[in-house]
XYZ file of C-alpha atoms in Angstrom:
375
model
C 156.205 -175.953 53.525
C 157.504 -175.474 49.979
C 154.964 -175.034 47.248
C 156.117 -176.190 43.861
C 155.058 -174.042 40.892
C 155.136 -177.098 38.681
C 155.514 -180.831 39.397
C 159.153 -181.899 39.458
C 158.673 -184.065 36.317
C 158.095 -180.922 34.325
C 161.453 -179.249 34.814
C 163.913 -181.582 33.042
C 162.015 -181.362 29.684
C 161.457 -177.609 30.245
C 165.189 -176.908 30.753
C 166.266 -179.068 27.783
C 163.592 -177.282 25.648
C 164.739 -173.889 26.831
C 168.275 -174.547 25.536
C 167.107 -176.208 22.361
C 164.522 -173.694 21.310
C 166.743 -170.755 22.156
C 169.063 -172.221 19.462
C 166.160 -172.772 17.045
C 164.900 -169.163 17.383
C 168.359 -167.602 17.564
C 167.930 -166.497 13.925
C 165.558 -163.750 15.091
C 168.583 -161.745 16.243
C 169.881 -161.434 12.721
C 166.899 -159.124 12.050
C 168.468 -156.519 14.351
C 167.962 -153.609 13.913
C 164.398 -153.762 12.705
C 164.749 -151.114 9.941
C 163.027 -153.484 7.418
C 159.876 -153.092 9.677
C 160.117 -149.413 9.965
C 161.809 -149.345 13.465
C 165.004 -147.430 13.326
C 165.512 -147.192 17.098
C 168.118 -149.671 18.408
C 166.425 -149.832 21.805
C 162.977 -150.655 20.417
C 164.546 -153.098 17.983
C 166.196 -154.888 20.902
C 163.042 -154.769 22.946
C 160.855 -156.019 20.090
C 163.189 -159.017 19.218
C 163.560 -159.873 22.906
C 159.797 -160.057 23.324
C 159.186 -162.172 20.179
C 162.163 -164.422 21.009
C 161.137 -164.924 24.676
C 157.460 -165.608 23.945
C 158.320 -168.035 21.094
C 160.881 -169.939 23.101
C 158.684 -170.113 26.240
C 155.641 -171.231 24.158
C 157.506 -174.113 22.633
C 159.437 -175.053 25.670
C 156.189 -175.631 27.718
C 155.300 -178.533 25.523
C 158.604 -180.345 26.210
C 157.990 -179.737 29.889
C 154.601 -181.408 29.522
C 156.240 -184.259 27.726
C 158.652 -184.647 30.639
C 155.809 -184.532 33.168
C 153.742 -187.179 31.344
C 156.720 -189.542 31.234
C 157.332 -189.043 35.007
C 153.631 -189.785 35.716
C 152.976 -192.667 33.350
C 156.294 -194.547 33.520
C 155.772 -195.332 37.172
C 152.902 -197.720 36.378
C 154.493 -199.123 33.164
C 156.610 -202.239 32.825
C 160.325 -201.265 32.217
C 160.342 -203.128 28.918
C 157.602 -200.974 27.474
C 158.957 -197.596 28.608
C 160.919 -196.732 25.395
C 158.040 -197.088 22.968
C 155.799 -195.312 25.501
C 158.265 -192.305 25.661
C 158.326 -192.179 21.787
C 154.561 -192.189 21.664
C 154.192 -189.438 24.244
C 156.802 -187.325 22.445
C 154.965 -187.599 19.165
C 151.656 -186.530 20.800
C 153.308 -183.504 22.434
C 155.023 -182.557 19.222
C 151.693 -182.683 17.451
C 150.151 -180.421 20.114
C 153.141 -178.130 19.765
C 152.525 -177.833 16.013
C 149.053 -176.450 16.985
C 150.416 -174.402 19.900
C 152.583 -171.919 17.872
C 149.504 -170.909 15.829
C 147.472 -170.202 18.948
C 150.414 -168.395 20.560
C 150.730 -165.995 17.633
C 147.071 -165.905 16.696
C 146.017 -162.987 14.495
C 143.918 -161.965 11.504
C 146.337 -163.691 9.131
C 146.960 -166.838 11.074
C 145.979 -170.329 9.936
C 145.055 -172.694 12.794
C 146.157 -176.338 12.478
C 149.169 -178.583 13.166
C 151.210 -176.478 10.773
C 154.156 -175.165 12.799
C 156.571 -178.054 13.023
C 159.726 -175.922 13.215
C 162.127 -177.422 15.779
C 161.165 -180.986 15.111
C 164.159 -183.236 15.801
C 163.478 -185.017 12.482
C 164.634 -181.893 10.638
C 168.067 -182.107 12.271
C 168.675 -185.405 10.293
C 167.394 -184.067 6.967
C 170.980 -184.334 5.484
C 171.172 -188.006 6.330
C 170.453 -190.061 3.073
C 169.205 -192.901 5.156
C 166.546 -190.693 6.919
C 165.520 -189.089 3.683
C 165.037 -192.582 2.234
C 162.443 -193.547 4.845
C 160.937 -190.037 5.426
C 158.396 -190.535 2.605
C 156.884 -193.508 4.501
C 157.247 -192.437 8.131
C 157.024 -188.667 7.882
C 158.516 -186.403 10.559
C 156.373 -187.871 13.376
C 157.309 -191.402 12.583
C 160.971 -190.470 12.474
C 160.604 -188.653 15.776
C 158.962 -191.741 17.254
C 161.732 -194.125 16.143
C 164.415 -191.650 17.216
C 163.113 -191.180 20.779
C 162.372 -194.904 21.088
C 165.979 -195.648 20.183
C 167.397 -192.923 22.455
C 165.244 -194.015 25.355
C 166.458 -197.632 25.008
C 170.109 -196.610 24.901
C 169.512 -194.231 27.919
C 168.111 -196.930 30.076
C 170.950 -199.209 29.083
C 173.544 -196.568 30.063
C 172.050 -195.773 33.488
C 171.835 -199.522 34.369
C 168.032 -199.972 34.175
C 168.641 -202.480 31.300
C 171.488 -204.942 31.132
C 173.209 -205.555 27.829
C 171.860 -209.129 27.454
C 168.356 -208.468 28.864
C 165.201 -209.354 27.104
C 164.115 -205.651 27.185
C 167.222 -204.613 25.146
C 166.833 -207.436 22.722
C 163.052 -206.777 22.143
C 163.330 -202.945 21.814
C 166.425 -202.748 19.624
C 165.331 -205.862 17.663
C 161.950 -204.251 16.833
C 163.630 -201.025 15.841
C 166.102 -202.752 13.527
C 163.243 -204.792 12.065
C 161.162 -201.766 11.420
C 164.016 -199.917 9.767
C 164.799 -202.971 7.595
C 161.278 -203.384 6.435
C 160.997 -199.663 5.809
C 164.158 -199.621 3.643
C 163.019 -202.595 1.699
C 159.594 -201.101 1.086
C 160.960 -197.679 0.111
C 163.506 -199.298 -2.263
C 160.726 -201.384 -3.922
C 158.495 -198.272 -4.142
C 161.209 -196.119 -5.803
C 162.102 -198.924 -8.329
C 158.498 -199.112 -9.576
C 158.308 -195.282 -10.265
C 158.684 -194.267 -13.833
C 161.649 -192.112 -14.626
C 160.874 -188.429 -15.478
C 162.231 -186.408 -18.247
C 164.855 -183.787 -17.280
C 163.291 -180.358 -16.648
C 165.648 -177.417 -16.837
C 165.150 -174.866 -14.057
C 166.688 -171.430 -13.544
C 166.533 -169.753 -10.140
C 166.755 -165.928 -10.063
C 168.227 -164.219 -6.999
C 167.074 -160.616 -6.917
C 168.765 -159.480 -3.691
C 166.189 -156.780 -3.148
C 166.551 -154.808 0.080
C 164.557 -156.288 2.927
C 162.269 -153.273 3.521
C 158.506 -152.936 3.469
C 158.794 -150.027 0.976
C 161.407 -149.282 -1.591
C 162.240 -145.872 -3.130
C 161.410 -145.220 -6.734
C 165.114 -145.409 -7.602
C 165.370 -148.754 -5.902
C 162.327 -150.140 -7.719
C 163.640 -149.029 -11.089
C 167.133 -150.429 -10.390
C 165.651 -153.844 -9.245
C 163.333 -153.921 -12.236
C 166.204 -153.310 -14.612
C 168.337 -156.078 -13.122
C 165.363 -158.496 -13.232
C 164.860 -157.809 -16.921
C 168.471 -158.707 -17.571
C 168.329 -161.887 -15.359
C 165.136 -163.249 -16.792
C 166.526 -162.876 -20.391
C 169.628 -164.702 -19.386
C 167.634 -167.385 -17.523
C 165.294 -167.859 -20.509
C 168.221 -168.476 -22.864
C 169.832 -170.946 -20.404
C 166.590 -172.784 -19.567
C 165.312 -173.173 -23.157
C 161.749 -174.257 -22.564
C 162.048 -175.150 -18.911
C 161.051 -173.185 -15.750
C 162.270 -169.803 -14.431
C 161.633 -169.162 -10.788
C 161.633 -165.735 -9.069
C 161.889 -165.541 -5.237
C 159.133 -164.627 -2.879
C 157.792 -161.013 -3.207
C 159.881 -160.365 -6.358
C 156.850 -158.511 -7.819
C 158.372 -158.728 -11.326
C 155.196 -159.282 -13.343
C 153.343 -156.606 -11.261
C 156.150 -154.070 -11.864
C 156.216 -155.019 -15.578
C 152.509 -154.275 -15.837
C 153.197 -150.772 -14.518
C 155.463 -150.049 -17.480
C 153.616 -151.960 -20.193
C 150.007 -152.480 -21.197
C 148.383 -155.964 -21.277
C 149.162 -156.657 -24.937
C 152.830 -155.514 -24.553
C 153.273 -157.720 -21.429
C 152.008 -160.711 -23.398
C 154.297 -159.899 -26.317
C 157.276 -159.517 -23.957
C 156.847 -162.986 -22.384
C 156.239 -164.512 -25.855
C 159.553 -163.177 -27.166
C 161.565 -164.421 -24.133
C 162.205 -167.843 -25.708
C 161.317 -169.643 -28.919
C 160.135 -172.592 -26.868
C 157.274 -172.545 -24.325
C 158.699 -171.309 -21.086
C 157.132 -171.372 -17.590
C 157.757 -168.399 -15.331
C 156.966 -168.683 -11.608
C 156.634 -165.258 -10.056
C 155.500 -164.069 -6.661
C 153.712 -160.735 -6.100
C 151.933 -159.007 -3.242
C 148.560 -158.227 -4.885
C 145.371 -156.578 -3.645
C 142.485 -159.025 -2.972
C 139.012 -158.168 -1.553
C 140.101 -155.323 0.641
C 143.455 -156.727 1.663
C 146.654 -158.200 0.127
C 147.790 -161.707 -0.581
C 151.112 -163.289 -1.419
C 150.261 -164.756 -4.770
C 152.405 -166.978 -6.941
C 151.612 -166.741 -10.636
C 152.169 -169.486 -13.173
C 153.016 -167.647 -16.427
C 153.164 -169.631 -19.689
C 155.313 -167.500 -22.035
C 153.091 -168.337 -25.025
C 149.587 -168.338 -23.419
C 149.795 -165.962 -20.447
C 148.784 -166.773 -16.771
C 147.890 -170.432 -16.473
C 147.103 -170.471 -12.747
C 148.100 -169.109 -9.364
C 148.671 -170.087 -5.718
C 147.990 -167.927 -2.695
C 150.397 -168.520 0.272
C 148.460 -170.171 3.128
C 150.743 -170.236 6.100
C 151.703 -166.668 6.814
C 154.569 -165.781 9.043
C 153.642 -163.925 12.232
C 155.236 -160.483 12.646
C 156.571 -160.584 9.147
C 153.255 -160.961 7.229
C 150.643 -160.181 9.801
C 150.529 -158.687 13.329
C 149.511 -161.181 16.077
C 146.960 -160.063 18.672
C 149.498 -160.438 21.536
C 151.963 -158.232 19.833
C 149.218 -155.571 19.211
C 148.424 -155.749 22.889
C 152.077 -155.235 23.862
C 152.393 -152.314 21.497
C 149.184 -150.787 22.886
C 150.549 -151.060 26.389
C 153.767 -149.451 25.333
C 151.772 -146.778 23.430
C 153.640 -147.727 20.195
C 150.558 -148.356 17.958
C 152.150 -146.160 15.311
C 154.370 -149.033 14.342
C 151.265 -150.780 12.967
C 148.966 -149.437 10.309
C 145.275 -150.466 10.172
C 145.778 -152.320 6.910
C 149.073 -153.933 7.765
C 149.404 -157.661 7.147
C 148.433 -160.148 4.459
C 145.391 -162.388 4.152
C 145.818 -166.156 4.214
C 145.256 -167.925 0.907
C 142.803 -170.676 0.166
C 143.709 -171.591 -3.364
C 146.118 -174.579 -3.565
C 146.782 -175.353 -7.165
C 149.263 -177.531 -8.956
C 151.358 -176.224 -11.713
C 151.175 -178.359 -14.829
C 154.383 -178.337 -16.785
C 154.497 -180.535 -19.866
C 152.037 -183.000 -18.295
C 153.837 -183.105 -14.906
C 152.148 -181.703 -11.771
C 154.412 -179.483 -9.786
C 153.546 -178.453 -6.176
C 154.249 -174.920 -5.154
C 155.135 -174.047 -1.512
C 156.168 -170.516 -0.377
C 158.515 -170.040 2.560
C 156.783 -171.114 5.801
C 154.336 -173.329 3.817
C 157.043 -176.031 3.906
C 156.712 -176.348 7.680
C 153.203 -177.677 7.413
C 152.782 -181.380 6.683
C 149.098 -180.674 6.023
C 149.865 -178.175 3.294
C 153.000 -179.807 1.799
C 151.564 -183.295 1.305
C 148.453 -182.248 -0.572
């Protein structure tokens, strides 16, 4: 007698997910070797990336296996005509669960639990389609996923012969999908036409190209600081009263304060431009016994006008998950992690006000969370 480890309905989704999420997380191999994390050994770099890659892929793939299993179980007692919307609904529910699952998988002192980790959502694959972008503000990624899987399921049943081309099931499913898309386009067009036009805001983006290492030498810090002084001066002249944006962890204002006192820092920003200029800078700053990734809103004429602390921290990069600590303990490689390693999650969402217009700030992985990005 053969004992199955999982029901047969689990495996199709699991295999497809294994291929798909291996592609999604393939970027992890670009980190090899892990010198930026203080690991110079090629062997331990390969082992570390392999562990993180395998755990991440397996953790996400399980949810697509569950999706496949639920379809196998529920579709047997469902009328054929209702299967496509049922499949779309189940997929959305498992995708929502998967957004929670990644946070639990990489739980740690810096993690933020919630439906935040939407990386790998099929909706993102269509982000370059103008049509999808047009309806995304109404449907969101889960709505787009639902319509996508509904459409694919209908076409799949047609191709395998479960539906005939002139059947009521095809007419009803495709008809409803077309109707929903038409109404959505009409509503989004009407919504966009009622929005008032905004004045043009000039924005300069500064690319620092700092080395991706946890610690820089004193020469590297000075060299980076000198280049940033030149770039911000050039950006201030080009922007003329607009916004200058530094990348994440640029630490420009923090480094500036190491060379100048408070009065001189204020005078420096004031002289950058004759017009009021907004500088958005990101620093790793100490905060209540730890560190936070803090984005500062600096008004060139009035100083710091606000700040935003990054909320959705990246596991491994910005904090050490418990499962990784356990693996390093088993391998007796705790020296890779210091007691104070990792950042603290922020809890200070704040809008930047620029000339009366509110501007939302999101830092790196924050954009993956619908809960954070829509507020």
